Amino acid sequence: MNFCVVGLQWGDEGKGKVVDILAEKADIVVRYGGGANAGHTVIIGETKFALHLMPSGAVRPNTTCVIANGVVVDPAVLLEEIAGLEAKNLNLKGRLWISACAHVVLDYHKLEDRLREEALGAGKIGTTARGIGPCYADKTGRSFAVRMGDLLDMAALKQKLEHIVAYKNKLFSALYNAAPISCNEIYQKCLDYSKKLGPYICNTTELLHKALDEKKTILFEGAQGSLLDIDHGTFPFVTSSNASALGLGPGCGVPPQQIQRLIGVVKAYTTRVGSGPFPSEQDNAIGQRIRDKGHEYGTTTGRPRRCGWFDAVAVRYSAAISGITDIAMMHLDTLAEHEELNICHAYQIDGKTTDFFPADSNLLARAQCVYQTVPGWKDDLSGISRFEDLPQTAQNYVKTVEKIIRVPIKMIGVGPRRTQVIYR
Ligand code: GDP
Ligand code: IMO
Ligand code: MG
């Protein structure tokens, strides 16, 4: 049985924790999209891991980790993560594999990300400045792309970089009046990446298909959230990859019929980092209470996350496009101490009521939430391990959401640790 774990909101749903739990049963954990814009938190005992590129399975010493072709790899971040894990006695040699077809994020991508956002001013996307958009743009543009496999032929890469950097310098100077970047500096960094990451680079599609033949258990770890999907999310306030489960096939070369269980991760409320419409946002004391109790500050950028009520219209949509079989709802504990809780089950847009999520930022910016209000609870849920032991109102909240989104909620998070999960 192979699993996929994917976020159903705007990211940071708690995927790292869910992947860590399910990785116990997996031989291989695969990242198939996104890059170092992701920040996946795994807490084991007193140790907290914040993983950006490394599959969350890395924290289990016997799990094979694959960074597949769909990922955009910032080698500097990856080397830092490898060193950080090795310092905690988690060796990656012989169990980490990086696709030769994965694209490389270089300094000029990060520079362009920053320059473009600055130039956009108030209209900015609010990216993580990790060079994600520019790198995926070079991937689809093809002529200026660098892939991990290019690090294995440094003579050819030197020539390629000269051509690319000359072009980027002309562009950045004309558009942003930016100082030129040094090709030699980038080349020297690539020499180091080549030496250190070369042994990990291989054909991960072959590796995965051999594992499928051998009936190994593979866990596919989604990054970001479905509402940030480049095609199906709230464009243009999205990331540059197919962040829903739809990105799995192109991102690693495994067809959808190989995945038997697709777990959609949600928070019991909604958060978003960066710009873009967010109909159920509570930019008020309620949102602040959620932010404080849930420690809602970005794992990658430290930015405060925007917080709001659970948007069941959005989640029903993202579960549908990803073919989700069951839901893991995290952070139920964070919702304690609200007199009443609101669940958005429909939108009113221009006087019309709809329960289908319009993945159109202009429409969504005009959407008014129609809420179902249910009673809250005061109790601390963090020590509860059985659904029946939850306060009736918390049980009722989960059941109400489940009814609206029409997908069973099988895991419930009541704290950040591996053990703080209720299984239904
Ligand atoms: P990811 O990007 O989806 O992996 O999520 P992040 O790691 O960016 O953010 C989720 C945050 O919530 C992390 O700090 C987790 O440790 C924490 N977390 C996960 N599940 C729960 C839960 O059920 N309750 C609480 N209180 N915290 C949780
Ligand atoms: P994980 O995997 C939350 C958001 C950014 C911004 C938009 C575009 O931890 O859930 P980008 O740098 O990708 O060009 O930024 O997408 N974003 C995320 N928000 N969690 C993430 O990842 C995110 N990855 C990107 O905040 O709004
Ligand atoms: Mg995150």
XYZ file of N, CA, C and O in Angstrom, residues 36 138 144 227 234 244 246 284 296 324 365 405:
48
model
N 12.698 24.776 -1.114
C 12.985 25.200 0.252
C 11.999 26.257 0.742
O 12.181 26.825 1.818
N 12.545 29.112 -15.200
C 13.666 28.635 -16.024
C 13.445 27.184 -16.470
O 13.859 26.788 -17.556
N 17.626 28.223 -20.035
C 18.544 28.687 -18.987
C 18.485 27.802 -17.743
O 18.842 28.237 -16.657
N -4.431 24.837 -2.165
C -4.934 26.155 -2.583
C -3.804 27.047 -3.098
O -4.049 28.130 -3.627
N -5.352 29.738 -5.811
C -5.847 31.112 -5.879
C -4.852 31.984 -6.651
O -4.266 32.917 -6.099
N -1.098 20.464 -5.177
C -2.111 19.475 -4.792
C -1.542 18.088 -5.106
O -0.426 17.979 -5.628
N -2.267 16.385 -7.438
C -2.158 16.267 -8.898
C -0.714 16.400 -9.371
O -0.375 15.982 -10.476
N -8.554 40.063 13.580
C -9.112 40.669 14.794
C -8.660 39.853 16.010
O -7.747 39.028 15.888
N 1.335 30.396 15.491
C 1.216 30.495 14.034
C 2.176 31.530 13.446
O 1.785 32.630 13.061
N -8.890 12.843 -2.405
C -8.532 12.493 -1.026
C -9.429 11.374 -0.493
O -10.649 11.407 -0.651
N -12.038 37.324 -3.628
C -11.854 38.549 -2.825
C -13.212 39.178 -2.501
O -13.330 39.937 -1.541
N -17.645 18.502 4.423
C -16.625 18.233 3.399
C -16.793 16.862 2.748
O -16.173 16.581 1.724
